[in-house]
mmCIF file of N, CA and C in Angstrom:
data_model
loop_
_atom_site.group_PDB
_atom_site.id
_atom_site.type_symbol
_atom_site.label_atom_id
_atom_site.label_comp_id
_atom_site.label_asym_id
_atom_site.label_seq_id
_atom_site.Cartn_x
_atom_site.Cartn_y
_atom_site.Cartn_z
ATOM 1 N N ALA A 1250 153.180 58.632 -76.531
ATOM 2 C CA ALA A 1250 152.374 59.750 -76.064
ATOM 3 C C ALA A 1250 151.110 59.211 -75.403
ATOM 4 N N VAL A 1251 150.686 59.873 -74.362
ATOM 5 C CA VAL A 1251 149.476 59.482 -73.647
ATOM 6 C C VAL A 1251 148.254 60.110 -74.318
ATOM 7 N N ARG A 1252 148.325 61.411 -74.576
ATOM 8 C CA ARG A 1252 147.291 62.166 -75.291
ATOM 9 C C ARG A 1252 147.999 63.225 -76.131
ATOM 10 N N ILE A 1253 147.335 63.704 -77.170
ATOM 11 C CA ILE A 1253 147.912 64.737 -78.025
ATOM 12 C C ILE A 1253 147.450 66.116 -77.549
ATOM 13 N N MET A 1254 148.379 67.069 -77.463
ATOM 14 C CA MET A 1254 148.073 68.390 -76.914
ATOM 15 C C MET A 1254 147.601 69.346 -78.006
ATOM 16 N N SER A 1255 146.528 70.048 -77.699
ATOM 17 C CA SER A 1255 145.902 70.975 -78.636
ATOM 18 C C SER A 1255 145.293 72.130 -77.860
ATOM 19 N N HIS A 1256 144.906 73.173 -78.587
ATOM 20 C CA HIS A 1256 144.174 74.275 -77.959
ATOM 21 C C HIS A 1256 142.666 74.030 -78.111
ATOM 22 N N THR A 1257 141.875 74.770 -77.376
ATOM 23 C CA THR A 1257 140.422 74.669 -77.486
ATOM 24 C C THR A 1257 140.008 74.924 -78.930
ATOM 25 N N GLY A 1258 139.242 74.010 -79.496
ATOM 26 C CA GLY A 1258 138.817 74.128 -80.884
ATOM 27 C C GLY A 1258 139.859 73.665 -81.879
ATOM 28 N N GLY A 1259 140.970 73.133 -81.381
ATOM 29 C CA GLY A 1259 142.051 72.674 -82.247
ATOM 30 C C GLY A 1259 141.882 71.225 -82.677
ATOM 31 N N HIS A 1260 142.919 70.687 -83.275
ATOM 32 C CA HIS A 1260 142.870 69.373 -83.914
ATOM 33 C C HIS A 1260 142.502 68.231 -82.963
ATOM 34 N N ALA A 1261 142.872 68.314 -81.712
ATOM 35 C CA ALA A 1261 142.582 67.228 -80.769
ATOM 36 C C ALA A 1261 141.381 67.524 -79.877
ATOM 37 N N ASP A 1262 140.629 68.575 -80.204
ATOM 38 C CA ASP A 1262 139.420 68.916 -79.442
ATOM 39 C C ASP A 1262 138.210 68.428 -80.226
ATOM 40 N N PHE A 1263 137.669 67.307 -79.808
ATOM 41 C CA PHE A 1263 136.528 66.712 -80.488
ATOM 42 C C PHE A 1263 135.219 66.958 -79.745
ATOM 43 N N SER A 1264 135.227 67.882 -78.802
ATOM 44 C CA SER A 1264 134.030 68.126 -78.003
ATOM 45 C C SER A 1264 132.876 68.603 -78.882
ATOM 46 N N THR A 1265 131.684 68.288 -78.437
ATOM 47 C CA THR A 1265 130.462 68.678 -79.145
ATOM 48 C C THR A 1265 129.707 69.701 -78.303
ATOM 49 N N PRO A 1266 128.716 70.385 -78.892
ATOM 50 C CA PRO A 1266 127.956 71.372 -78.109
ATOM 51 C C PRO A 1266 127.334 70.794 -76.834
ATOM 52 N N SER A 1267 127.022 69.513 -76.841
ATOM 53 C CA SER A 1267 126.432 68.892 -75.653
ATOM 54 C C SER A 1267 127.470 68.600 -74.574
ATOM 55 N N GLY A 1268 128.762 68.717 -74.937
ATOM 56 C CA GLY A 1268 129.824 68.395 -73.991
ATOM 57 C C GLY A 1268 130.367 66.991 -74.159
ATOM 58 N N PHE A 1269 129.711 66.187 -74.988
ATOM 59 C CA PHE A 1269 130.164 64.819 -75.243
ATOM 60 C C PHE A 1269 131.456 64.846 -76.048
ATOM 61 N N ASP A 1270 132.416 64.013 -75.675
ATOM 62 C CA ASP A 1270 133.686 63.912 -76.388
ATOM 63 C C ASP A 1270 133.776 62.532 -77.035
ATOM 64 N N PRO A 1271 133.469 62.429 -78.341
ATOM 65 C CA PRO A 1271 133.481 61.118 -78.997
ATOM 66 C C PRO A 1271 134.876 60.513 -79.145
ATOM 67 N N SER A 1272 135.918 61.289 -78.872
ATOM 68 C CA SER A 1272 137.288 60.777 -79.004
ATOM 69 C C SER A 1272 137.744 60.014 -77.767
ATOM 70 N N CYS A 1273 136.910 59.966 -76.751
ATOM 71 C CA CYS A 1273 137.253 59.285 -75.494
ATOM 72 C C CYS A 1273 138.480 59.895 -74.824
ATOM 73 N N GLY A 1274 138.627 61.213 -74.944
ATOM 74 C CA GLY A 1274 139.688 61.911 -74.227
ATOM 75 C C GLY A 1274 141.062 61.826 -74.844
ATOM 76 N N ILE A 1275 141.149 61.725 -76.168
ATOM 77 C CA ILE A 1275 142.456 61.632 -76.826
ATOM 78 C C ILE A 1275 143.242 62.934 -76.728
ATOM 79 N N GLY A 1276 142.541 64.061 -76.545
ATOM 80 C CA GLY A 1276 143.210 65.358 -76.510
ATOM 81 C C GLY A 1276 143.491 65.861 -75.106
ATOM 82 N N GLU A 1277 144.599 66.570 -74.976
ATOM 83 C CA GLU A 1277 144.950 67.298 -73.751
ATOM 84 C C GLU A 1277 144.878 68.769 -74.144
ATOM 85 N N ILE A 1278 143.859 69.474 -73.674
ATOM 86 C CA ILE A 1278 143.583 70.837 -74.123
ATOM 87 C C ILE A 1278 144.264 71.853 -73.208
ATOM 88 N N ALA A 1279 144.984 72.797 -73.829
ATOM 89 C CA ALA A 1279 145.672 73.867 -73.093
ATOM 90 C C ALA A 1279 145.697 75.110 -73.978
ATOM 91 N N ASP A 1280 145.434 76.278 -73.374
ATOM 92 C CA ASP A 1280 145.272 77.504 -74.157
ATOM 93 C C ASP A 1280 146.255 78.625 -73.849
ATOM 94 N N THR A 1281 147.095 78.463 -72.873
ATOM 95 C CA THR A 1281 148.089 79.488 -72.531
ATOM 96 C C THR A 1281 149.391 78.776 -72.171
ATOM 97 N N PRO A 1282 150.508 79.481 -72.170
ATOM 98 C CA PRO A 1282 151.751 78.826 -71.747
ATOM 99 C C PRO A 1282 151.661 78.206 -70.347
ATOM 100 N N ASP A 1283 150.989 78.865 -69.422
ATOM 101 C CA ASP A 1283 150.847 78.289 -68.076
ATOM 102 C C ASP A 1283 150.025 77.004 -68.107
ATOM 103 N N GLU A 1284 148.938 76.989 -68.885
ATOM 104 C CA GLU A 1284 148.128 75.775 -69.008
ATOM 105 C C GLU A 1284 148.922 74.667 -69.695
ATOM 106 N N VAL A 1285 149.734 75.042 -70.683
ATOM 107 C CA VAL A 1285 150.576 74.067 -71.379
ATOM 108 C C VAL A 1285 151.547 73.417 -70.399
ATOM 109 N N ARG A 1286 152.186 74.217 -69.555
ATOM 110 C CA ARG A 1286 153.144 73.678 -68.573
ATOM 111 C C ARG A 1286 152.448 72.675 -67.646
ATOM 112 N N LEU A 1287 151.264 73.020 -67.165
ATOM 113 C CA LEU A 1287 150.512 72.095 -66.307
ATOM 114 C C LEU A 1287 150.115 70.836 -67.065
ATOM 115 N N ALA A 1288 149.723 71.002 -68.324
ATOM 116 C CA ALA A 1288 149.338 69.846 -69.135
ATOM 117 C C ALA A 1288 150.521 68.902 -69.333
ATOM 118 N N VAL A 1289 151.704 69.448 -69.577
ATOM 119 C CA VAL A 1289 152.907 68.617 -69.716
ATOM 120 C C VAL A 1289 153.123 67.820 -68.438
ATOM 121 N N ARG A 1290 152.999 68.463 -67.315
ATOM 122 C CA ARG A 1290 153.201 67.768 -66.035
ATOM 123 C C ARG A 1290 152.166 66.665 -65.830
ATOM 124 N N ARG A 1291 150.915 66.916 -66.226
ATOM 125 C CA ARG A 1291 149.880 65.876 -66.122
ATOM 126 C C ARG A 1291 150.222 64.690 -67.032
ATOM 127 N N LEU A 1292 150.678 64.987 -68.244
ATOM 128 C CA LEU A 1292 151.020 63.914 -69.179
ATOM 129 C C LEU A 1292 152.222 63.109 -68.693
ATOM 130 N N LEU A 1293 153.209 63.787 -68.126
ATOM 131 C CA LEU A 1293 154.355 63.075 -67.557
ATOM 132 C C LEU A 1293 153.917 62.193 -66.393
ATOM 133 N N ARG A 1294 153.049 62.722 -65.548
ATOM 134 C CA ARG A 1294 152.542 61.941 -64.413
ATOM 135 C C ARG A 1294 151.806 60.696 -64.902
ATOM 136 N N ALA A 1295 151.152 60.812 -66.068
ATOM 137 C CA ALA A 1295 150.413 59.683 -66.638
ATOM 138 C C ALA A 1295 151.321 58.691 -67.361
ATOM 139 N N GLY A 1296 152.623 59.006 -67.432
ATOM 140 C CA GLY A 1296 153.570 58.064 -68.006
ATOM 141 C C GLY A 1296 154.027 58.349 -69.427
ATOM 142 N N ALA A 1297 153.809 59.549 -69.925
ATOM 143 C CA ALA A 1297 154.213 59.871 -71.299
ATOM 144 C C ALA A 1297 155.719 59.731 -71.482
ATOM 145 N N ASP A 1298 156.114 59.082 -72.573
ATOM 146 C CA ASP A 1298 157.529 58.987 -72.916
ATOM 147 C C ASP A 1298 157.905 60.013 -73.982
ATOM 148 N N LEU A 1299 156.920 60.654 -74.554
ATOM 149 C CA LEU A 1299 157.079 61.790 -75.449
ATOM 150 C C LEU A 1299 155.764 62.545 -75.430
ATOM 151 N N ILE A 1300 155.788 63.775 -75.926
ATOM 152 C CA ILE A 1300 154.547 64.543 -76.019
ATOM 153 C C ILE A 1300 154.385 64.996 -77.455
ATOM 154 N N LYS A 1301 153.186 64.783 -77.990
ATOM 155 C CA LYS A 1301 152.856 65.239 -79.335
ATOM 156 C C LYS A 1301 151.936 66.441 -79.217
ATOM 157 N N VAL A 1302 152.268 67.485 -79.963
ATOM 158 C CA VAL A 1302 151.488 68.719 -79.949
ATOM 159 C C VAL A 1302 150.876 68.949 -81.321
ATOM 160 N N CYS A 1303 149.778 69.664 -81.349
ATOM 161 C CA CYS A 1303 149.141 70.029 -82.613
ATOM 162 C C CYS A 1303 149.589 71.426 -83.010
ATOM 163 N N ALA A 1304 150.455 71.498 -84.008
ATOM 164 C CA ALA A 1304 150.907 72.789 -84.516
ATOM 165 C C ALA A 1304 149.977 73.306 -85.607
ATOM 166 N N THR A 1305 149.108 72.419 -86.116
ATOM 167 C CA THR A 1305 148.079 72.817 -87.086
ATOM 168 C C THR A 1305 146.823 72.003 -86.842
ATOM 169 N N GLY A 1306 145.816 72.338 -87.610
ATOM 170 C CA GLY A 1306 144.602 71.539 -87.637
ATOM 171 C C GLY A 1306 144.856 70.268 -88.433
ATOM 172 N N GLY A 1307 143.769 69.586 -88.758
ATOM 173 C CA GLY A 1307 143.925 68.343 -89.494
ATOM 174 C C GLY A 1307 142.671 67.955 -90.240
ATOM 175 N N MET A 1308 142.727 66.842 -90.914
ATOM 176 C CA MET A 1308 141.628 66.379 -91.760
ATOM 177 C C MET A 1308 140.417 65.895 -90.966
ATOM 178 N N GLY A 1309 140.627 65.245 -89.856
ATOM 179 C CA GLY A 1309 139.519 64.599 -89.174
ATOM 180 C C GLY A 1309 138.918 65.360 -88.014
ATOM 181 N N SER A 1310 139.361 66.571 -87.779
ATOM 182 C CA SER A 1310 138.869 67.297 -86.607
ATOM 183 C C SER A 1310 137.676 68.177 -86.973
ATOM 184 N N PRO A 1311 136.718 68.289 -86.067
ATOM 185 C CA PRO A 1311 135.483 69.008 -86.387
ATOM 186 C C PRO A 1311 135.567 70.526 -86.313
ATOM 187 N N HIS A 1312 136.607 71.076 -85.693
ATOM 188 C CA HIS A 1312 136.620 72.514 -85.425
ATOM 189 C C HIS A 1312 137.671 73.296 -86.199
ATOM 190 N N ASP A 1313 138.518 72.647 -86.982
ATOM 191 C CA ASP A 1313 139.582 73.375 -87.679
ATOM 192 C C ASP A 1313 139.902 72.732 -89.020
ATOM 193 N N GLN A 1314 140.807 73.365 -89.745
ATOM 194 C CA GLN A 1314 141.250 72.903 -91.060
ATOM 195 C C GLN A 1314 142.761 72.632 -91.017
ATOM 196 N N PRO A 1315 143.290 71.840 -91.955
ATOM 197 C CA PRO A 1315 144.710 71.491 -91.929
ATOM 198 C C PRO A 1315 145.676 72.677 -91.941
ATOM 199 N N ASP A 1316 145.309 73.778 -92.571
ATOM 200 C CA ASP A 1316 146.207 74.937 -92.618
ATOM 201 C C ASP A 1316 146.064 75.867 -91.418
ATOM 202 N N ASP A 1317 145.067 75.654 -90.575
ATOM 203 C CA ASP A 1317 144.901 76.497 -89.385
ATOM 204 C C ASP A 1317 146.072 76.275 -88.432
ATOM 205 N N GLU A 1318 146.570 77.355 -87.853
ATOM 206 C CA GLU A 1318 147.637 77.221 -86.862
ATOM 207 C C GLU A 1318 147.069 76.656 -85.565
ATOM 208 N N GLY A 1319 147.867 75.852 -84.887
ATOM 209 C CA GLY A 1319 147.479 75.265 -83.614
ATOM 210 C C GLY A 1319 148.149 75.994 -82.466
ATOM 211 N N LEU A 1320 148.906 75.248 -81.659
ATOM 212 C CA LEU A 1320 149.626 75.880 -80.559
ATOM 213 C C LEU A 1320 150.592 76.924 -81.110
ATOM 214 N N THR A 1321 150.805 77.978 -80.344
ATOM 215 C CA THR A 1321 151.712 79.051 -80.751
ATOM 216 C C THR A 1321 153.164 78.636 -80.536
ATOM 217 N N VAL A 1322 154.087 79.403 -81.116
ATOM 218 C CA VAL A 1322 155.514 79.143 -80.898
ATOM 219 C C VAL A 1322 155.822 79.173 -79.405
ATOM 220 N N GLU A 1323 155.272 80.150 -78.695
ATOM 221 C CA GLU A 1323 155.520 80.253 -77.248
ATOM 222 C C GLU A 1323 155.007 79.017 -76.511
ATOM 223 N N GLU A 1324 153.825 78.535 -76.885
ATOM 224 C CA GLU A 1324 153.269 77.354 -76.221
ATOM 225 C C GLU A 1324 154.098 76.108 -76.539
ATOM 226 N N ILE A 1325 154.508 75.965 -77.792
ATOM 227 C CA ILE A 1325 155.344 74.822 -78.171
ATOM 228 C C ILE A 1325 156.685 74.884 -77.442
ATOM 229 N N SER A 1326 157.274 76.067 -77.378
ATOM 230 C CA SER A 1326 158.542 76.249 -76.653
ATOM 231 C C SER A 1326 158.398 75.886 -75.183
ATOM 232 N N THR A 1327 157.230 76.173 -74.615
ATOM 233 C CA THR A 1327 156.972 75.826 -73.218
ATOM 234 C C THR A 1327 156.985 74.312 -73.031
ATOM 235 N N VAL A 1328 156.389 73.577 -73.973
ATOM 236 C CA VAL A 1328 156.417 72.114 -73.908
ATOM 237 C C VAL A 1328 157.864 71.624 -73.953
ATOM 238 N N VAL A 1329 158.632 72.127 -74.916
ATOM 239 C CA VAL A 1329 160.032 71.721 -75.073
ATOM 240 C C VAL A 1329 160.826 72.034 -73.805
ATOM 241 N N ASP A 1330 160.634 73.236 -73.260
ATOM 242 C CA ASP A 1330 161.345 73.649 -72.046
ATOM 243 C C ASP A 1330 160.990 72.762 -70.857
ATOM 244 N N GLU A 1331 159.715 72.498 -70.677
ATOM 245 C CA GLU A 1331 159.289 71.688 -69.534
ATOM 246 C C GLU A 1331 159.841 70.266 -69.647
ATOM 247 N N LEU A 1332 159.840 69.711 -70.843
ATOM 248 C CA LEU A 1332 160.386 68.360 -71.014
ATOM 249 C C LEU A 1332 161.896 68.334 -70.830
ATOM 250 N N ALA A 1333 162.578 69.411 -71.208
ATOM 251 C CA ALA A 1333 164.028 69.493 -70.982
ATOM 252 C C ALA A 1333 164.345 69.442 -69.495
ATOM 253 N N ARG A 1334 163.450 69.974 -68.674
ATOM 254 C CA ARG A 1334 163.633 69.971 -67.225
ATOM 255 C C ARG A 1334 163.312 68.611 -66.613
ATOM 256 N N HIS A 1335 162.707 67.719 -67.399
ATOM 257 C CA HIS A 1335 162.294 66.405 -66.904
ATOM 258 C C HIS A 1335 162.860 65.292 -67.781
ATOM 259 N N GLY A 1336 164.160 65.294 -67.948
ATOM 260 C CA GLY A 1336 164.813 64.196 -68.647
ATOM 261 C C GLY A 1336 164.970 64.358 -70.143
ATOM 262 N N GLY A 1337 164.541 65.477 -70.697
ATOM 263 C CA GLY A 1337 164.751 65.724 -72.116
ATOM 264 C C GLY A 1337 163.951 64.844 -73.050
ATOM 265 N N LYS A 1338 162.749 64.489 -72.656
ATOM 266 C CA LYS A 1338 161.912 63.654 -73.511
ATOM 267 C C LYS A 1338 161.574 64.397 -74.812
ATOM 268 N N PRO A 1339 161.346 63.665 -75.908
ATOM 269 C CA PRO A 1339 161.097 64.305 -77.199
ATOM 270 C C PRO A 1339 159.710 64.929 -77.321
ATOM 271 N N VAL A 1340 159.628 65.894 -78.238
ATOM 272 C CA VAL A 1340 158.366 66.556 -78.573
ATOM 273 C C VAL A 1340 158.138 66.366 -80.065
ATOM 274 N N ALA A 1341 157.032 65.733 -80.409
ATOM 275 C CA ALA A 1341 156.639 65.556 -81.804
ATOM 276 C C ALA A 1341 155.520 66.543 -82.111
ATOM 277 N N ALA A 1342 155.479 67.031 -83.340
ATOM 278 C CA ALA A 1342 154.434 67.980 -83.729
ATOM 279 C C ALA A 1342 153.634 67.437 -84.901
ATOM 280 N N HIS A 1343 152.305 67.419 -84.733
ATOM 281 C CA HIS A 1343 151.415 67.204 -85.869
ATOM 282 C C HIS A 1343 151.374 68.540 -86.601
ATOM 283 N N ALA A 1344 151.733 68.571 -87.878
ATOM 284 C CA ALA A 1344 151.720 69.830 -88.626
ATOM 285 C C ALA A 1344 151.517 69.552 -90.104
ATOM 286 N N GLN A 1345 150.505 70.212 -90.692
ATOM 287 C CA GLN A 1345 150.239 70.054 -92.118
ATOM 288 C C GLN A 1345 150.443 71.360 -92.885
ATOM 289 N N GLY A 1346 150.047 72.479 -92.317
ATOM 290 C CA GLY A 1346 150.185 73.766 -92.982
ATOM 291 C C GLY A 1346 151.555 74.380 -92.745
ATOM 292 N N THR A 1347 152.004 75.205 -93.687
ATOM 293 C CA THR A 1347 153.339 75.804 -93.625
ATOM 294 C C THR A 1347 153.569 76.604 -92.349
ATOM 295 N N ALA A 1348 152.620 77.459 -91.969
ATOM 296 C CA ALA A 1348 152.802 78.294 -90.770
ATOM 297 C C ALA A 1348 152.987 77.430 -89.529
ATOM 298 N N GLY A 1349 152.199 76.376 -89.398
ATOM 299 C CA GLY A 1349 152.329 75.489 -88.249
ATOM 300 C C GLY A 1349 153.626 74.706 -88.248
ATOM 301 N N ILE A 1350 154.079 74.294 -89.431
ATOM 302 C CA ILE A 1350 155.364 73.602 -89.533
ATOM 303 C C ILE A 1350 156.479 74.525 -89.053
ATOM 304 N N LEU A 1351 156.447 75.774 -89.506
ATOM 305 C CA LEU A 1351 157.462 76.741 -89.076
ATOM 306 C C LEU A 1351 157.370 77.012 -87.579
ATOM 307 N N ASN A 1352 156.157 77.115 -87.041
ATOM 308 C CA ASN A 1352 155.993 77.316 -85.594
ATOM 309 C C ASN A 1352 156.601 76.152 -84.817
ATOM 310 N N ALA A 1353 156.382 74.936 -85.299
ATOM 311 C CA ALA A 1353 156.926 73.755 -84.622
ATOM 312 C C ALA A 1353 158.454 73.784 -84.621
ATOM 313 N N ILE A 1354 159.029 74.119 -85.765
ATOM 314 C CA ILE A 1354 160.493 74.188 -85.863
ATOM 315 C C ILE A 1354 161.028 75.291 -84.958
ATOM 316 N N ARG A 1355 160.408 76.458 -85.011
ATOM 317 C CA ARG A 1355 160.845 77.577 -84.162
ATOM 318 C C ARG A 1355 160.681 77.255 -82.680
ATOM 319 N N GLY A 1356 159.673 76.440 -82.364
ATOM 320 C CA GLY A 1356 159.444 76.060 -80.974
ATOM 321 C C GLY A 1356 160.421 75.021 -80.462
ATOM 322 N N GLY A 1357 161.165 74.373 -81.373
ATOM 323 C CA GLY A 1357 162.205 73.438 -80.953
ATOM 324 C C GLY A 1357 161.812 71.980 -80.869
ATOM 325 N N VAL A 1358 160.760 71.563 -81.587
ATOM 326 C CA VAL A 1358 160.333 70.167 -81.507
ATOM 327 C C VAL A 1358 161.395 69.222 -82.043
ATOM 328 N N THR A 1359 161.296 67.975 -81.630
ATOM 329 C CA THR A 1359 162.213 66.936 -82.070
ATOM 330 C C THR A 1359 161.873 66.455 -83.474
ATOM 331 N N SER A 1360 160.558 66.353 -83.769
ATOM 332 C CA SER A 1360 160.139 65.882 -85.089
ATOM 333 C C SER A 1360 158.830 66.544 -85.496
ATOM 334 N N VAL A 1361 158.650 66.666 -86.808
ATOM 335 C CA VAL A 1361 157.407 67.188 -87.386
ATOM 336 C C VAL A 1361 156.790 66.050 -88.181
ATOM 337 N N GLU A 1362 155.516 65.766 -87.883
ATOM 338 C CA GLU A 1362 154.854 64.614 -88.510
ATOM 339 C C GLU A 1362 153.589 65.044 -89.210
#
């Protein structure tokens, strides 16, 4: 994976009020299915061999908690669909909370981590 995909304020969004990103751009932020599709294309252009999405929050992120839901089922499905159109590359999901794990499975990811 080149960067991990998250929504604004999600697990891979480390932005601060000043706009500084201490993660050095580890996150690919997308908030709608259309933005997700564009983000997938950007990641593929950057050489991604798989895409990891945030289906929940996590321990180290400043804006969410591990049980918070991340990308929606529709957004995750969009990632899976777009990758199917480009060689069928795998989709991994970061997921800690039950709702996010179920969203990842319903969205069709290859693995839940």
